[in-house]
């Protein structure tokens, strides 16, 4: 399974023009604040409409301005974990997963419940099934957002800074879990991050966005050997993640 | 000198505060004064009480149903739109809050009355809604809807849009998003708005008097029954007033309880 993206869009005064192809291996998207990373994700999800271009999953075209194809967010089957997780405060862990399953699944209630149990167990949430998000730790909330996103068996997964709100211990745990799960799921995954350690743990290739344009794309070694911009140099050197942890924008 | 000034300021503040508290509480004490349990029960057996109570229950129930059914989609649209038209519509639907009840009554007569703005369309056979039970309901909807719409719009605006976006990416239908995300999250605000709206329609007097009249069993609601009773038997008016006060306290409790709501929006 592969995903081909070639889009141009404008949000207010900000212009985004991105073109890349990614396969079932995770693609890390890095870039300074305001580079257009979240705009890119929202466009892929169908929540923002590009002015021109094409988005396709293998032979399935999701958007094409030339043929007028524009598949709605509900029909795109892309799992999404936003930066603030957007968990439903009135639902328990089980209700989150069952809600996600019910949105697409056609099986019986019992089948849905069994699948929810399996997903919760896979993400270490089985003991917290009846808890609401407010009673979970940061790492558990992250796992819940992930469980909800993958429950309907999406054909791609978009994670917006999945580790940014976690402390160092939780970050290591989620990183490990994510690396294991992404390998098992084998679907195109885009992970937005400021942290080069995420690339080492889960990423294969890196796309660096700066001012709405791709400034460099390649493996972490290629980026380290020949950084195209000062941001890329800082990112692969680890000083961007250190700065983002202390709240300094680079 | 400074200490004397500070004390003086403090005494003036206490005097002002005490005066206002007295103005607000004395009438309530007056309602309870000289009314025993037996005379309260006896007063409630007056012939005009039960029909007025039934009529008020029916009309306020109906008007609440209309306000919630029509007001919820309107509030949702107002909360999700940001244009100039939205601001104009929001101002228009809030207007009845500041319109004097008597003015509302005259306005309704001129709009929906036998010789009103829409008489040719609404009443081709000469029938008119004014001075009927329907007029009571319409008057109650007019004065109470803004309370629900304002509270509901505010409740919908508090919902983090990201939650709805995530719902859409999961493949949830618009109906599922409304019933399983939007309404449960907005529920405390909707309940509080409905309670305020119901309390306002229960106490409605001026617009009803002018647009629907004061016909026992047909348009004489509890506030109009109090007005009628005041001319013949003060005890009945007093008992009915206490009854309305009890309902008001109930609404106050509902609003206080429902407004201790779970965090809206963020899953923190």
XYZ file of N, CA, C and O in Angstrom, chain A residues 45 47 72-74 77-78 80 82 84-91 99-100 102-104 133-134 141 148-149 152, chain B residues 160 162-174 176-177 180-182 184-185 262-268:
224
model
N -6.801 14.469 5.526
C -8.024 13.920 6.140
C -9.295 14.367 5.418
O -10.362 13.785 5.614
N -10.452 17.438 5.829
C -11.060 18.495 6.646
C -10.730 19.882 6.091
O -11.401 20.866 6.423
N -15.227 12.500 1.032
C -15.472 13.174 2.316
C -14.622 12.551 3.419
O -14.203 11.392 3.311
N -14.338 13.286 4.510
C -13.535 12.738 5.614
C -14.097 11.424 6.157
O -13.352 10.541 6.556
N -15.448 11.314 6.149
C -16.087 10.105 6.690
C -15.755 8.869 5.848
O -15.723 7.755 6.360
N -11.388 6.805 5.444
C -10.807 5.708 6.258
C -9.361 6.017 6.656
O -8.462 5.187 6.452
N -9.136 7.203 7.180
C -7.797 7.556 7.669
C -7.901 7.782 9.179
O -8.676 8.626 9.635
N -6.807 9.199 12.764
C -6.193 10.494 13.089
C -6.087 10.662 14.595
O -7.062 10.468 15.323
N -5.069 13.770 16.836
C -4.622 15.163 16.856
C -3.695 15.439 18.042
O -3.611 14.633 18.975
N -3.920 17.490 20.513
C -4.545 17.544 21.846
C -5.374 16.281 22.125
O -6.125 16.237 23.091
N -5.248 15.282 21.285
C -5.887 13.962 21.390
C -7.393 13.986 21.119
O -7.940 13.043 20.581
N -8.058 15.088 21.510
C -9.507 15.226 21.278
C -10.277 13.997 21.745
O -11.098 13.439 21.017
N -10.013 13.572 22.964
C -10.788 12.456 23.535
C -12.151 12.982 23.961
O -12.283 14.152 24.323
N -13.152 12.108 23.924
C -14.502 12.533 24.291
C -14.627 12.486 25.827
O -14.597 11.389 26.408
N -14.787 13.647 26.480
C -14.751 13.661 27.944
C -15.876 12.886 28.618
O -15.756 12.492 29.768
N -16.997 12.644 27.873
C -18.146 11.980 28.494
C -18.122 10.472 28.275
O -18.994 9.775 28.759
N -17.115 9.963 27.526
C -17.089 8.526 27.236
C -15.976 7.827 28.008
O -14.908 8.396 28.215
N -17.390 3.162 20.079
C -17.917 4.214 19.200
C -17.205 4.156 17.850
O -17.842 4.186 16.794
N -15.861 4.052 17.913
C -15.074 4.014 16.672
C -15.411 2.774 15.849
O -15.518 2.842 14.630
N -18.266 1.088 15.929
C -19.649 1.156 15.437
C -19.771 2.074 14.221
O -20.705 1.933 13.431
N -18.843 3.036 14.091
C -18.916 3.971 12.962
C -18.780 3.255 11.626
O -19.348 3.676 10.629
N -17.995 2.173 11.574
C -17.793 1.485 10.288
C -18.198 0.006 10.327
O -18.607 -0.532 9.308
N -11.449 9.735 30.254
C -10.109 10.274 29.975
C -9.511 11.074 31.138
O -8.298 11.053 31.350
N -10.375 11.769 31.872
C -9.855 12.605 32.963
C -9.178 11.760 34.052
O -8.430 12.289 34.867
N -3.805 8.112 28.002
C -4.661 8.908 27.115
C -4.167 8.794 25.667
O -4.940 8.704 24.733
N -8.613 4.321 19.553
C -9.800 4.829 18.853
C -9.524 5.004 17.357
O -10.364 4.707 16.522
N -8.305 5.489 17.056
C -7.977 5.755 15.649
C -7.847 4.467 14.835
O -8.240 4.435 13.665
N -11.365 1.296 13.658
C -12.125 1.015 12.417
C -11.258 0.477 11.276
O -11.702 0.500 10.133
N -15.294 21.603 21.719
C -14.084 21.668 20.914
C -14.353 21.070 19.527
O -14.766 19.914 19.422
N -12.417 20.040 17.374
C -11.561 18.884 17.099
C -12.277 17.558 17.374
O -12.031 16.557 16.711
N -13.145 17.562 18.401
C -13.885 16.334 18.738
C -14.784 15.929 17.569
O -14.901 14.750 17.235
N -15.386 16.914 16.938
C -16.281 16.637 15.823
C -15.475 16.215 14.595
O -15.889 15.324 13.847
N -14.297 16.838 14.430
C -13.427 16.441 13.320
C -13.007 14.985 13.460
O -13.054 14.214 12.494
N -12.599 14.609 14.674
C -12.179 13.224 14.907
C -13.351 12.277 14.641
O -13.183 11.234 14.007
N -14.531 12.663 15.092
C -15.728 11.849 14.841
C -15.922 11.615 13.352
O -16.211 10.496 12.916
N -15.719 12.672 12.569
C -15.896 12.533 11.105
C -14.838 11.600 10.524
O -15.142 10.773 9.666
N -13.583 11.727 10.977
C -12.532 10.867 10.412
C -12.762 9.396 10.784
O -12.296 8.501 10.094
N -13.495 9.161 11.870
C -13.803 7.777 12.257
C -14.922 7.201 11.390
O -15.217 6.006 11.459
N -15.548 8.070 10.618
C -16.613 7.611 9.722
C -18.002 7.776 10.320
O -18.969 7.215 9.795
N -18.109 8.539 11.408
C -19.419 8.701 12.058
C -20.349 9.531 11.182
O -19.928 10.547 10.619
N -21.597 9.120 11.080
C -22.584 9.876 10.308
C -22.926 11.149 11.083
O -22.730 11.212 12.298
N -23.463 12.167 10.390
C -23.845 13.397 11.093
C -24.798 13.111 12.260
O -24.672 13.714 13.330
N -24.986 10.353 14.088
C -24.239 9.745 15.198
C -23.438 10.807 15.942
O -23.344 10.795 17.175
N -22.852 11.751 15.189
C -22.067 12.814 15.830
C -22.972 13.673 16.709
O -22.628 14.008 17.841
N -24.325 11.269 19.728
C -23.376 10.649 20.665
C -22.247 11.579 21.119
O -21.555 11.275 22.077
N -22.043 12.677 20.392
C -20.978 13.606 20.824
C -21.570 14.972 21.200
O -21.434 15.429 22.342
N -22.236 15.598 20.233
C -22.672 16.980 20.443
C -23.683 17.111 21.588
O -23.465 17.899 22.520
N -24.688 14.994 24.094
C -24.245 14.693 25.466
C -23.322 15.770 26.046
O -23.402 16.091 27.238
N -22.456 16.350 25.200
C -21.539 17.368 25.705
C -22.264 18.683 26.012
O -21.898 19.403 26.932
N -19.332 18.432 33.595
C -17.996 17.936 33.309
C -17.291 18.860 32.335
O -17.941 19.627 31.631
N -15.957 18.786 32.299
C -15.197 19.634 31.389
C -15.667 19.402 29.967
O -15.823 18.277 29.534
N -15.946 20.485 29.274
C -16.405 20.342 27.897
C -15.224 20.416 26.961
O -14.292 21.166 27.180
N -15.294 19.660 25.928
C -14.297 19.782 24.872
C -13.057 18.968 25.123
O -13.001 17.810 24.779
N -12.028 19.548 25.698
C -10.749 18.875 25.811
C -10.856 17.611 26.644
O -11.514 17.587 27.660
N -10.140 16.622 26.185
C -10.178 15.363 26.909
C -9.213 15.309 28.054
O -8.568 14.313 28.301
N -9.041 16.434 28.730
C -8.092 16.452 29.851
C -8.785 16.027 31.115
O -9.919 16.333 31.322
